């Protein structure tokens, strides 16, 4: 966590320097690295805790959360979200 | 991700996030993907995993949500003090949403929408003014 934070500071500083040079591609690269980090981090959290991480209290459950509790349907929903979010 | 409020002269950024603001259509498309992935990934890590971990370590109630929120804020230290404070508050609110609703999906949705809000508060560059890289179809 600490290493990730220190890396983030350094990475953000490099991004600002690149943008100051007019290198707008650096921002796209930063976005791609961020997305990769989110995917890896989320996958690690899921691996560490399991699908119950998404589990809702039955008393306040929403119908759609049932989708995310199933690995198969969760994967399909995740893919659909990815397609919708892609540029 | 980005947090901001709207001022008289346009969006007023909270924290050092100016470099992350997308300008061209291509940048805005990628930013949208970042916002959605951050909503999902960061909620899995900071609310799903850390709340569970801290609870296993003995924290409970408001202390649990606050400590998890502080961890979330410190993860945004590259945004400066204001950014850390803002993301800490947001982390606490998202933790409360998770616990109150019992659903991480709700927190994911709120998180993604907060980040996507940046696209509504900023104006995309006209195609002729976009950066040369923005026209790259790759």
mmCIF file with all atom_site columns, C-alpha atoms in Angstrom, chain B residues 15-127:
data_model
loop_
_atom_site.group_PDB
_atom_site.id
_atom_site.type_symbol
_atom_site.label_atom_id
_atom_site.label_alt_id
_atom_site.label_comp_id
_atom_site.label_asym_id
_atom_site.label_entity_id
_atom_site.label_seq_id
_atom_site.pdbx_PDB_ins_code
_atom_site.Cartn_x
_atom_site.Cartn_y
_atom_site.Cartn_z
_atom_site.occupancy
_atom_site.B_iso_or_equiv
_atom_site.pdbx_formal_charge
_atom_site.auth_seq_id
_atom_site.auth_comp_id
_atom_site.auth_asym_id
_atom_site.auth_atom_id
_atom_site.pdbx_PDB_model_num
ATOM 1   C CA . UNK B 1 15  ? -7.017  18.714 -4.791  1.00 0.00 ? 15  UNK B CA 1
ATOM 2   C CA . UNK B 1 16  ? -4.232  18.526 -7.317  1.00 0.00 ? 16  UNK B CA 1
ATOM 3   C CA . UNK B 1 17  ? -6.055  16.736 -10.137 1.00 0.00 ? 17  UNK B CA 1
ATOM 4   C CA . UNK B 1 18  ? -5.680  19.246 -12.955 1.00 0.00 ? 18  UNK B CA 1
ATOM 5   C CA . UNK B 1 19  ? -3.308  17.018 -14.922 1.00 0.00 ? 19  UNK B CA 1
ATOM 6   C CA . UNK B 1 20  ? -5.885  14.219 -15.024 1.00 0.00 ? 20  UNK B CA 1
ATOM 7   C CA . UNK B 1 21  ? -8.612  16.244 -16.732 1.00 0.00 ? 21  UNK B CA 1
ATOM 8   C CA . UNK B 1 22  ? -9.447  14.904 -20.188 1.00 0.00 ? 22  UNK B CA 1
ATOM 9   C CA . UNK B 1 23  ? -9.706  17.367 -23.076 1.00 0.00 ? 23  UNK B CA 1
ATOM 10  C CA . UNK B 1 24  ? -10.118 15.550 -26.377 1.00 0.00 ? 24  UNK B CA 1
ATOM 11  C CA . UNK B 1 25  ? -12.908 13.114 -27.175 1.00 0.00 ? 25  UNK B CA 1
ATOM 12  C CA . UNK B 1 26  ? -10.426 10.243 -27.057 1.00 0.00 ? 26  UNK B CA 1
ATOM 13  C CA . UNK B 1 27  ? -9.188  11.325 -23.635 1.00 0.00 ? 27  UNK B CA 1
ATOM 14  C CA . UNK B 1 28  ? -12.758 11.662 -22.390 1.00 0.00 ? 28  UNK B CA 1
ATOM 15  C CA . UNK B 1 29  ? -13.550 8.141  -23.617 1.00 0.00 ? 29  UNK B CA 1
ATOM 16  C CA . UNK B 1 30  ? -10.594 6.692  -21.772 1.00 0.00 ? 30  UNK B CA 1
ATOM 17  C CA . UNK B 1 31  ? -11.430 8.782  -18.709 1.00 0.00 ? 31  UNK B CA 1
ATOM 18  C CA . UNK B 1 32  ? -14.932 7.274  -18.674 1.00 0.00 ? 32  UNK B CA 1
ATOM 19  C CA . UNK B 1 33  ? -13.351 3.821  -18.663 1.00 0.00 ? 33  UNK B CA 1
ATOM 20  C CA . UNK B 1 34  ? -11.098 4.918  -15.784 1.00 0.00 ? 34  UNK B CA 1
ATOM 21  C CA . UNK B 1 35  ? -14.079 6.225  -13.815 1.00 0.00 ? 35  UNK B CA 1
ATOM 22  C CA . UNK B 1 36  ? -16.015 2.980  -14.183 1.00 0.00 ? 36  UNK B CA 1
ATOM 23  C CA . UNK B 1 37  ? -13.004 0.796  -13.408 1.00 0.00 ? 37  UNK B CA 1
ATOM 24  C CA . UNK B 1 38  ? -12.172 2.978  -10.389 1.00 0.00 ? 38  UNK B CA 1
ATOM 25  C CA . UNK B 1 39  ? -15.745 2.684  -9.151  1.00 0.00 ? 39  UNK B CA 1
ATOM 26  C CA . UNK B 1 40  ? -15.581 -1.088 -9.319  1.00 0.00 ? 40  UNK B CA 1
ATOM 27  C CA . UNK B 1 41  ? -11.930 -1.751 -8.429  1.00 0.00 ? 41  UNK B CA 1
ATOM 28  C CA . UNK B 1 42  ? -11.528 0.772  -5.611  1.00 0.00 ? 42  UNK B CA 1
ATOM 29  C CA . UNK B 1 43  ? -14.778 -0.275 -3.957  1.00 0.00 ? 43  UNK B CA 1
ATOM 30  C CA . UNK B 1 44  ? -13.681 -3.905 -4.044  1.00 0.00 ? 44  UNK B CA 1
ATOM 31  C CA . UNK B 1 45  ? -10.367 -2.941 -2.425  1.00 0.00 ? 45  UNK B CA 1
ATOM 32  C CA . UNK B 1 46  ? -11.192 -0.103 -0.028  1.00 0.00 ? 46  UNK B CA 1
ATOM 33  C CA . UNK B 1 47  ? -14.735 -0.965 1.058   1.00 0.00 ? 47  UNK B CA 1
ATOM 34  C CA . UNK B 1 48  ? -14.976 -4.691 0.332   1.00 0.00 ? 48  UNK B CA 1
ATOM 35  C CA . UNK B 1 49  ? -11.507 -5.828 1.361   1.00 0.00 ? 49  UNK B CA 1
ATOM 36  C CA . UNK B 1 50  ? -10.312 -3.197 3.854   1.00 0.00 ? 50  UNK B CA 1
ATOM 37  C CA . UNK B 1 51  ? -13.575 -2.973 5.799   1.00 0.00 ? 51  UNK B CA 1
ATOM 38  C CA . UNK B 1 52  ? -13.516 -6.755 6.162   1.00 0.00 ? 52  UNK B CA 1
ATOM 39  C CA . UNK B 1 53  ? -9.838  -6.771 7.138   1.00 0.00 ? 53  UNK B CA 1
ATOM 40  C CA . UNK B 1 54  ? -10.181 -3.968 9.686   1.00 0.00 ? 54  UNK B CA 1
ATOM 41  C CA . UNK B 1 55  ? -13.280 -5.606 11.125  1.00 0.00 ? 55  UNK B CA 1
ATOM 42  C CA . UNK B 1 56  ? -11.344 -8.851 11.540  1.00 0.00 ? 56  UNK B CA 1
ATOM 43  C CA . UNK B 1 57  ? -8.658  -6.827 13.345  1.00 0.00 ? 57  UNK B CA 1
ATOM 44  C CA . UNK B 1 58  ? -11.249 -5.699 15.900  1.00 0.00 ? 58  UNK B CA 1
ATOM 45  C CA . UNK B 1 59  ? -12.493 -2.356 14.570  1.00 0.00 ? 59  UNK B CA 1
ATOM 46  C CA . UNK B 1 60  ? -16.217 -1.817 14.498  1.00 0.00 ? 60  UNK B CA 1
ATOM 47  C CA . UNK B 1 61  ? -18.850 0.868  14.031  1.00 0.00 ? 61  UNK B CA 1
ATOM 48  C CA . UNK B 1 62  ? -17.863 4.403  13.096  1.00 0.00 ? 62  UNK B CA 1
ATOM 49  C CA . UNK B 1 63  ? -14.175 3.797  13.881  1.00 0.00 ? 63  UNK B CA 1
ATOM 50  C CA . UNK B 1 64  ? -14.140 1.052  11.253  1.00 0.00 ? 64  UNK B CA 1
ATOM 51  C CA . UNK B 1 65  ? -15.585 3.333  8.583   1.00 0.00 ? 65  UNK B CA 1
ATOM 52  C CA . UNK B 1 66  ? -13.350 6.273  9.513   1.00 0.00 ? 66  UNK B CA 1
ATOM 53  C CA . UNK B 1 67  ? -10.095 4.272  9.496   1.00 0.00 ? 67  UNK B CA 1
ATOM 54  C CA . UNK B 1 68  ? -11.012 2.705  6.150   1.00 0.00 ? 68  UNK B CA 1
ATOM 55  C CA . UNK B 1 69  ? -11.829 6.199  4.874   1.00 0.00 ? 69  UNK B CA 1
ATOM 56  C CA . UNK B 1 70  ? -8.459  7.532  6.020   1.00 0.00 ? 70  UNK B CA 1
ATOM 57  C CA . UNK B 1 71  ? -6.687  4.679  4.215   1.00 0.00 ? 71  UNK B CA 1
ATOM 58  C CA . UNK B 1 72  ? -8.668  5.574  1.081   1.00 0.00 ? 72  UNK B CA 1
ATOM 59  C CA . UNK B 1 73  ? -7.678  9.224  1.502   1.00 0.00 ? 73  UNK B CA 1
ATOM 60  C CA . UNK B 1 74  ? -3.989  8.420  1.981   1.00 0.00 ? 74  UNK B CA 1
ATOM 61  C CA . UNK B 1 75  ? -4.056  6.388  -1.220  1.00 0.00 ? 75  UNK B CA 1
ATOM 62  C CA . UNK B 1 76  ? -4.809  9.700  -2.979  1.00 0.00 ? 76  UNK B CA 1
ATOM 63  C CA . UNK B 1 77  ? -1.840  11.540 -1.443  1.00 0.00 ? 77  UNK B CA 1
ATOM 64  C CA . UNK B 1 78  ? -0.609  12.574 -4.900  1.00 0.00 ? 78  UNK B CA 1
ATOM 65  C CA . UNK B 1 79  ? -3.608  14.968 -4.981  1.00 0.00 ? 79  UNK B CA 1
ATOM 66  C CA . UNK B 1 80  ? -2.180  16.992 -2.097  1.00 0.00 ? 80  UNK B CA 1
ATOM 67  C CA . UNK B 1 81  ? -3.633  17.756 1.341   1.00 0.00 ? 81  UNK B CA 1
ATOM 68  C CA . UNK B 1 82  ? -6.980  19.015 0.009   1.00 0.00 ? 82  UNK B CA 1
ATOM 69  C CA . UNK B 1 83  ? -7.311  15.931 -2.169  1.00 0.00 ? 83  UNK B CA 1
ATOM 70  C CA . UNK B 1 84  ? -6.530  13.610 0.731   1.00 0.00 ? 84  UNK B CA 1
ATOM 71  C CA . UNK B 1 85  ? -9.085  15.334 2.986   1.00 0.00 ? 85  UNK B CA 1
ATOM 72  C CA . UNK B 1 86  ? -11.757 15.289 0.292   1.00 0.00 ? 86  UNK B CA 1
ATOM 73  C CA . UNK B 1 87  ? -11.197 11.639 -0.614  1.00 0.00 ? 87  UNK B CA 1
ATOM 74  C CA . UNK B 1 88  ? -11.151 10.695 3.081   1.00 0.00 ? 88  UNK B CA 1
ATOM 75  C CA . UNK B 1 89  ? -14.606 12.219 3.547   1.00 0.00 ? 89  UNK B CA 1
ATOM 76  C CA . UNK B 1 90  ? -15.845 10.530 0.379   1.00 0.00 ? 90  UNK B CA 1
ATOM 77  C CA . UNK B 1 91  ? -14.327 7.236  1.543   1.00 0.00 ? 91  UNK B CA 1
ATOM 78  C CA . UNK B 1 92  ? -16.179 7.517  4.845   1.00 0.00 ? 92  UNK B CA 1
ATOM 79  C CA . UNK B 1 93  ? -19.446 8.264  3.029   1.00 0.00 ? 93  UNK B CA 1
ATOM 80  C CA . UNK B 1 94  ? -18.970 5.321  0.663   1.00 0.00 ? 94  UNK B CA 1
ATOM 81  C CA . UNK B 1 95  ? -18.224 3.071  3.654   1.00 0.00 ? 95  UNK B CA 1
ATOM 82  C CA . UNK B 1 96  ? -21.435 4.201  5.318   1.00 0.00 ? 96  UNK B CA 1
ATOM 83  C CA . UNK B 1 97  ? -23.347 3.545  2.075   1.00 0.00 ? 97  UNK B CA 1
ATOM 84  C CA . UNK B 1 98  ? -21.901 0.034  1.891   1.00 0.00 ? 98  UNK B CA 1
ATOM 85  C CA . UNK B 1 99  ? -22.791 -0.762 5.481   1.00 0.00 ? 99  UNK B CA 1
ATOM 86  C CA . UNK B 1 100 ? -26.194 0.936  5.345   1.00 0.00 ? 100 UNK B CA 1
ATOM 87  C CA . UNK B 1 101 ? -27.304 -0.789 2.138   1.00 0.00 ? 101 UNK B CA 1
ATOM 88  C CA . UNK B 1 102 ? -25.339 -3.996 2.583   1.00 0.00 ? 102 UNK B CA 1
ATOM 89  C CA . UNK B 1 103 ? -24.467 -3.759 -1.093  1.00 0.00 ? 103 UNK B CA 1
ATOM 90  C CA . UNK B 1 104 ? -21.086 -2.949 -2.557  1.00 0.00 ? 104 UNK B CA 1
ATOM 91  C CA . UNK B 1 105 ? -22.832 -2.434 -5.884  1.00 0.00 ? 105 UNK B CA 1
ATOM 92  C CA . UNK B 1 106 ? -24.490 0.738  -4.613  1.00 0.00 ? 106 UNK B CA 1
ATOM 93  C CA . UNK B 1 107 ? -21.138 2.124  -3.448  1.00 0.00 ? 107 UNK B CA 1
ATOM 94  C CA . UNK B 1 108 ? -19.609 1.180  -6.833  1.00 0.00 ? 108 UNK B CA 1
ATOM 95  C CA . UNK B 1 109 ? -22.368 3.010  -8.683  1.00 0.00 ? 109 UNK B CA 1
ATOM 96  C CA . UNK B 1 110 ? -22.063 6.144  -6.529  1.00 0.00 ? 110 UNK B CA 1
ATOM 97  C CA . UNK B 1 111 ? -18.256 6.134  -6.841  1.00 0.00 ? 111 UNK B CA 1
ATOM 98  C CA . UNK B 1 112 ? -18.336 5.756  -10.626 1.00 0.00 ? 112 UNK B CA 1
ATOM 99  C CA . UNK B 1 113 ? -20.976 8.471  -10.999 1.00 0.00 ? 113 UNK B CA 1
ATOM 100 C CA . UNK B 1 114 ? -18.930 10.875 -8.855  1.00 0.00 ? 114 UNK B CA 1
ATOM 101 C CA . UNK B 1 115 ? -15.914 10.328 -11.089 1.00 0.00 ? 115 UNK B CA 1
ATOM 102 C CA . UNK B 1 116 ? -17.969 10.496 -14.303 1.00 0.00 ? 116 UNK B CA 1
ATOM 103 C CA . UNK B 1 117 ? -19.350 13.845 -13.109 1.00 0.00 ? 117 UNK B CA 1
ATOM 104 C CA . UNK B 1 118 ? -16.094 15.422 -14.274 1.00 0.00 ? 118 UNK B CA 1
ATOM 105 C CA . UNK B 1 119 ? -17.194 14.814 -17.868 1.00 0.00 ? 119 UNK B CA 1
ATOM 106 C CA . UNK B 1 120 ? -20.331 16.865 -17.291 1.00 0.00 ? 120 UNK B CA 1
ATOM 107 C CA . UNK B 1 121 ? -18.455 19.770 -15.718 1.00 0.00 ? 121 UNK B CA 1
ATOM 108 C CA . UNK B 1 122 ? -15.810 20.049 -18.414 1.00 0.00 ? 122 UNK B CA 1
ATOM 109 C CA . UNK B 1 123 ? -16.357 20.825 -22.082 1.00 0.00 ? 123 UNK B CA 1
ATOM 110 C CA . UNK B 1 124 ? -14.832 18.572 -24.752 1.00 0.00 ? 124 UNK B CA 1
ATOM 111 C CA . UNK B 1 125 ? -12.407 20.255 -27.149 1.00 0.00 ? 125 UNK B CA 1
ATOM 112 C CA . UNK B 1 126 ? -13.659 20.931 -30.667 1.00 0.00 ? 126 UNK B CA 1
ATOM 113 C CA . UNK B 1 127 ? -12.303 18.290 -33.061 1.00 0.00 ? 127 UNK B CA 1
#
